[in-house]
Coordinates of C-alpha atoms in Angstrom, one line a residue:
X1 CA 83.2 138.5 84.0
X2 CA 80.5 137.8 86.6
X3 CA 82.7 137.5 89.6
X4 CA 83.1 139.1 93.1
X5 CA 85.8 139.2 95.7
X6 CA 84.3 136.1 97.1
X7 CA 84.9 134.2 93.9
X8 CA 81.4 133.9 92.5
X9 CA 81.6 133.2 88.8
X10 CA 79.1 132.3 86.2
X11 CA 79.9 129.8 83.4
X12 CA 78.9 131.0 79.9
X13 CA 80.4 128.3 77.7
X14 CA 81.3 124.6 78.3
X15 CA 84.2 123.1 76.2
X16 CA 84.3 119.3 75.8
X17 CA 86.2 117.3 73.2
X18 CA 83.5 114.9 71.9
X19 CA 83.9 116.6 68.5
X20 CA 87.3 118.2 68.3
X21 CA 88.3 120.7 65.6
X22 CA 90.4 119.0 63.0
X23 CA 92.6 122.0 62.2
X24 CA 93.0 123.0 65.9
X25 CA 93.9 119.4 66.7
X26 CA 96.6 119.4 64.0
X27 CA 98.1 122.5 65.5
X28 CA 98.1 121.0 69.0
X29 CA 99.4 117.6 67.8
X30 CA 102.4 119.4 66.3
X31 CA 103.3 120.7 69.8
X32 CA 102.2 117.7 72.0
X33 CA 102.1 114.7 69.7
X34 CA 105.6 113.4 70.6
X35 CA 104.7 113.0 74.3
X36 CA 101.0 112.3 74.3
X37 CA 99.2 109.5 72.4
X38 CA 95.9 111.4 72.7
X39 CA 95.6 115.0 71.5
X40 CA 92.3 116.8 70.8
X41 CA 91.7 120.5 70.5
X42 CA 89.0 123.1 70.0
X43 CA 89.3 126.8 69.1
X44 CA 87.5 129.4 71.2
X45 CA 87.8 133.1 72.1
X46 CA 89.4 133.5 75.5
X47 CA 90.1 137.2 75.0
X48 CA 87.9 139.9 73.6
X49 CA 88.3 139.6 69.7
X50 CA 90.2 142.4 68.0
X51 CA 91.4 142.9 64.5
X52 CA 94.2 140.6 63.7
X53 CA 93.9 138.6 66.9
X54 CA 94.2 134.9 66.8
X55 CA 91.6 132.7 68.5
X56 CA 92.7 130.4 71.3
X57 CA 93.0 126.7 71.8
X58 CA 91.7 124.3 74.5
X59 CA 93.6 121.1 74.3
X60 CA 92.8 117.7 75.8
X61 CA 95.9 115.4 76.4
X62 CA 96.3 111.8 77.5
X63 CA 98.8 109.0 77.4
X64 CA 96.2 106.7 75.8
X65 CA 93.4 106.9 73.2
X66 CA 90.9 107.8 74.5
X67 CA 92.6 109.5 77.5
X68 CA 90.0 107.9 80.0
X69 CA 91.1 108.7 83.5
X70 CA 94.4 110.3 82.8
X71 CA 93.1 113.3 80.9
X72 CA 94.6 116.7 81.2
X73 CA 93.2 119.9 79.7
X74 CA 95.2 123.0 78.8
X75 CA 94.3 126.5 77.6
X76 CA 96.7 128.0 75.1
X77 CA 97.1 131.7 74.3
X78 CA 98.7 132.9 71.1
X79 CA 101.5 135.5 71.4
X80 CA 104.1 136.9 69.0
X81 CA 106.5 134.1 70.1
X82 CA 103.9 131.4 69.3
X83 CA 101.5 129.4 71.6
X84 CA 101.8 129.8 75.4
X85 CA 100.3 127.3 77.8
X86 CA 98.7 129.6 80.4
X87 CA 96.6 127.1 82.3
X88 CA 96.6 123.3 82.6
X89 CA 94.9 120.9 85.0
X90 CA 93.8 117.3 85.3
X91 CA 90.4 116.6 83.8
X92 CA 88.7 116.2 80.4
X93 CA 86.7 119.4 80.0
X94 CA 86.4 123.0 81.2
X95 CA 84.0 125.9 81.2
X96 CA 84.6 129.6 80.4
X97 CA 83.2 132.5 82.3
X98 CA 82.3 136.0 81.1
X99 CA 84.8 138.6 80.0
X100 CA 86.6 140.7 82.7
X101 CA 86.6 144.2 81.2
X102 CA 89.7 145.2 83.2
X103 CA 92.0 142.3 82.1
X104 CA 90.4 141.4 78.8
X105 CA 90.4 137.7 79.6
X106 CA 87.8 135.3 80.7
X107 CA 87.7 133.1 83.9
X108 CA 88.2 129.4 83.6
X109 CA 85.9 127.1 85.6
X110 CA 87.1 123.5 86.2
X111 CA 86.4 120.7 88.7
X112 CA 84.3 123.0 90.9
X113 CA 86.9 125.8 91.0
X114 CA 87.2 129.2 89.4
X115 CA 90.5 130.5 87.9
X116 CA 90.8 134.2 87.5
X117 CA 93.4 136.2 85.5
X118 CA 95.3 138.7 87.7
X119 CA 97.3 140.3 84.9
X120 CA 100.2 137.8 85.1
X121 CA 98.7 134.3 85.8
X122 CA 95.5 132.4 86.4
X123 CA 95.0 131.9 90.1
X124 CA 92.5 129.7 91.9
X125 CA 89.4 130.9 93.8
X126 CA 86.6 129.0 95.4
X127 CA 83.7 128.6 93.0
X128 CA 80.0 128.8 93.6
X129 CA 77.4 130.9 95.4
X130 CA 78.7 133.3 98.1
X131 CA 78.2 131.7 101.5
X132 CA 75.1 132.9 103.5
X133 CA 76.4 134.6 106.6
X134 CA 74.2 135.0 109.7
X135 CA 74.7 136.5 113.2
X136 CA 76.2 134.2 115.8
X137 CA 73.9 132.8 118.5
X138 CA 74.7 133.3 122.2
X139 CA 76.1 129.7 122.4
X140 CA 78.3 130.4 119.3
X141 CA 79.5 133.7 120.8
X142 CA 80.5 131.9 124.0
X143 CA 82.2 129.1 122.1
X144 CA 84.2 131.6 120.1
X145 CA 85.2 133.9 123.0
X146 CA 86.2 130.9 125.1
X147 CA 88.4 129.6 122.2
X148 CA 90.0 133.1 121.8
X149 CA 90.8 133.2 125.6
X150 CA 92.3 129.7 125.5
X151 CA 94.2 129.9 122.2
X152 CA 95.1 133.5 121.4
X153 CA 97.5 135.5 123.6
X154 CA 95.7 138.8 123.5
X155 CA 95.5 141.6 126.1
X156 CA 92.3 141.6 128.0
X157 CA 91.7 145.2 126.7
X158 CA 91.2 143.9 123.2
X159 CA 87.6 144.1 122.1
X160 CA 85.8 140.8 121.3
X161 CA 85.8 139.8 117.6
X162 CA 83.0 140.6 115.3
X163 CA 81.4 137.2 114.6
X164 CA 79.5 135.8 111.7
X165 CA 78.5 132.2 111.0
X166 CA 77.9 130.0 107.9
X167 CA 76.0 126.8 108.4
X168 CA 77.6 123.9 106.6
X169 CA 76.9 120.3 105.8
X170 CA 80.3 118.5 106.2
X171 CA 79.1 115.3 107.7
X172 CA 75.9 115.3 109.7
X173 CA 74.6 118.7 108.4
X174 CA 75.0 120.4 111.8
X175 CA 78.5 121.8 111.2
X176 CA 79.3 125.5 110.9
X177 CA 82.1 128.0 110.3
X178 CA 82.5 130.8 112.8
X179 CA 84.3 133.8 111.3
X180 CA 86.3 136.0 113.7
X181 CA 86.9 139.5 112.4
X182 CA 88.6 142.6 113.9
X183 CA 91.9 144.3 113.6
X184 CA 93.5 142.3 116.5
X185 CA 92.3 139.0 114.9
X186 CA 92.8 139.5 111.2
X187 CA 96.0 141.6 111.0
X188 CA 96.5 142.9 107.5
X189 CA 94.7 140.2 105.6
X190 CA 93.5 136.8 106.8
X191 CA 91.0 136.2 109.6
X192 CA 90.6 133.1 111.9
X193 CA 87.7 130.8 111.1
X194 CA 86.6 128.1 113.5
X195 CA 85.1 124.9 112.0
X196 CA 82.6 123.6 114.5
X197 CA 80.7 120.4 115.0
X198 CA 78.4 119.6 117.9
X199 CA 79.4 122.6 119.9
X200 CA 83.1 121.7 119.6
X201 CA 85.9 123.4 117.6
X202 CA 87.3 120.8 115.1
X203 CA 90.0 123.0 113.7
X204 CA 91.0 126.6 113.1
X205 CA 91.9 127.9 109.6
X206 CA 92.9 131.3 108.4
X207 CA 91.2 132.7 105.4
X208 CA 91.1 135.8 103.2
X209 CA 87.8 137.4 102.6
X210 CA 87.0 135.6 104.7
X211 CA 85.9 132.8 102.5
X212 CA 85.6 129.1 103.4
X213 CA 83.4 126.7 101.5
X214 CA 82.5 123.1 101.4
X215 CA 84.7 121.0 99.1
X216 CA 83.5 119.1 96.0
X217 CA 83.1 115.5 97.1
X218 CA 86.5 114.7 98.8
X219 CA 86.3 113.6 102.4
X220 CA 88.9 113.3 105.1
X221 CA 89.7 110.2 107.1
X222 CA 87.1 111.1 109.7
X223 CA 84.3 111.3 107.1
X224 CA 84.1 115.1 106.8
X225 CA 83.8 116.9 103.5
X226 CA 87.0 118.7 102.7
X227 CA 86.7 122.5 102.9
X228 CA 88.2 125.1 100.5
X229 CA 90.1 127.9 102.2
X230 CA 91.0 131.1 100.3
X231 CA 94.4 132.8 100.7
X232 CA 95.8 135.8 98.9
X233 CA 97.4 133.7 96.1
X234 CA 96.2 130.1 96.7
X235 CA 93.3 127.9 97.6
X236 CA 93.9 125.2 100.2
X237 CA 91.9 122.0 100.4
X238 CA 91.8 121.3 104.2
X239 CA 90.6 118.4 106.4
X240 CA 88.1 119.7 108.9
X241 CA 88.9 116.7 111.1
X242 CA 92.6 117.5 111.7
X243 CA 93.3 120.8 110.0
X244 CA 95.8 119.3 107.6
X245 CA 96.2 120.7 104.1
X246 CA 95.6 118.0 101.5
X247 CA 96.0 120.0 98.3
X248 CA 97.0 123.6 97.4
X249 CA 96.1 125.3 94.1
X250 CA 98.4 128.2 93.3
X251 CA 99.0 130.4 90.3
X252 CA 99.3 128.5 87.0
X253 CA 102.8 128.7 85.5
X254 CA 103.0 130.1 81.9
X255 CA 105.3 128.1 79.6
X256 CA 105.8 127.7 75.9
X257 CA 103.2 125.2 74.6
X258 CA 104.6 121.8 73.9
X259 CA 108.0 122.4 75.5
X260 CA 107.3 122.0 79.2
X261 CA 108.8 118.9 80.9
X262 CA 106.5 116.1 82.1

């Protein structure tokens, strides 16, 4: 799978349901037909093919035919106990990434987000090119240090943070994320990130990696594009204007296909 710790993933196959597979749809309808008016499915290989291994199903579900705006799409994995629903989200199509040689499974790319298999579940990661980091300017250094002194109760003997900056286009195109790194600032995992506009700190988030990216179209009440913030097991969709978390994407539950409650 073409991926990095920063969540860079390359799509290799797009799956839509304009021409569903008849036999696959019949299998999916037997599991979901009692609860969904619209059921369409396609077969594909999610795992590296081996002798005797069944292919997998991608299923499109909806309360109406066609599903229009209420579509869901699920990925099913065949086990000895039947079909398991291992990933499911709102939407009408999905893309598949390359094979991860360690896990044997492929990434799923959906609605501008990558989902990676960690051995137990699919979990969300930011999707797209790795942000381009640069050195902080003198003004950015001063802004960050002043913020640290005013907001973090640290001894004066603590060394200043290592700083890097990513230029962002959240509203006017002049926004940026300033990453503060160092043992005293990051602890064991997440590091503080300052979201800045016009020389003022809008909000502070904490991110793993660190990795903070522009969202895919959603805007907050102040007109800023939402940002995606990576944590060890989740991705938060955060408002730059007030720091509030609007959505959280965690690990996908695994359930027996067709039996989960709605």
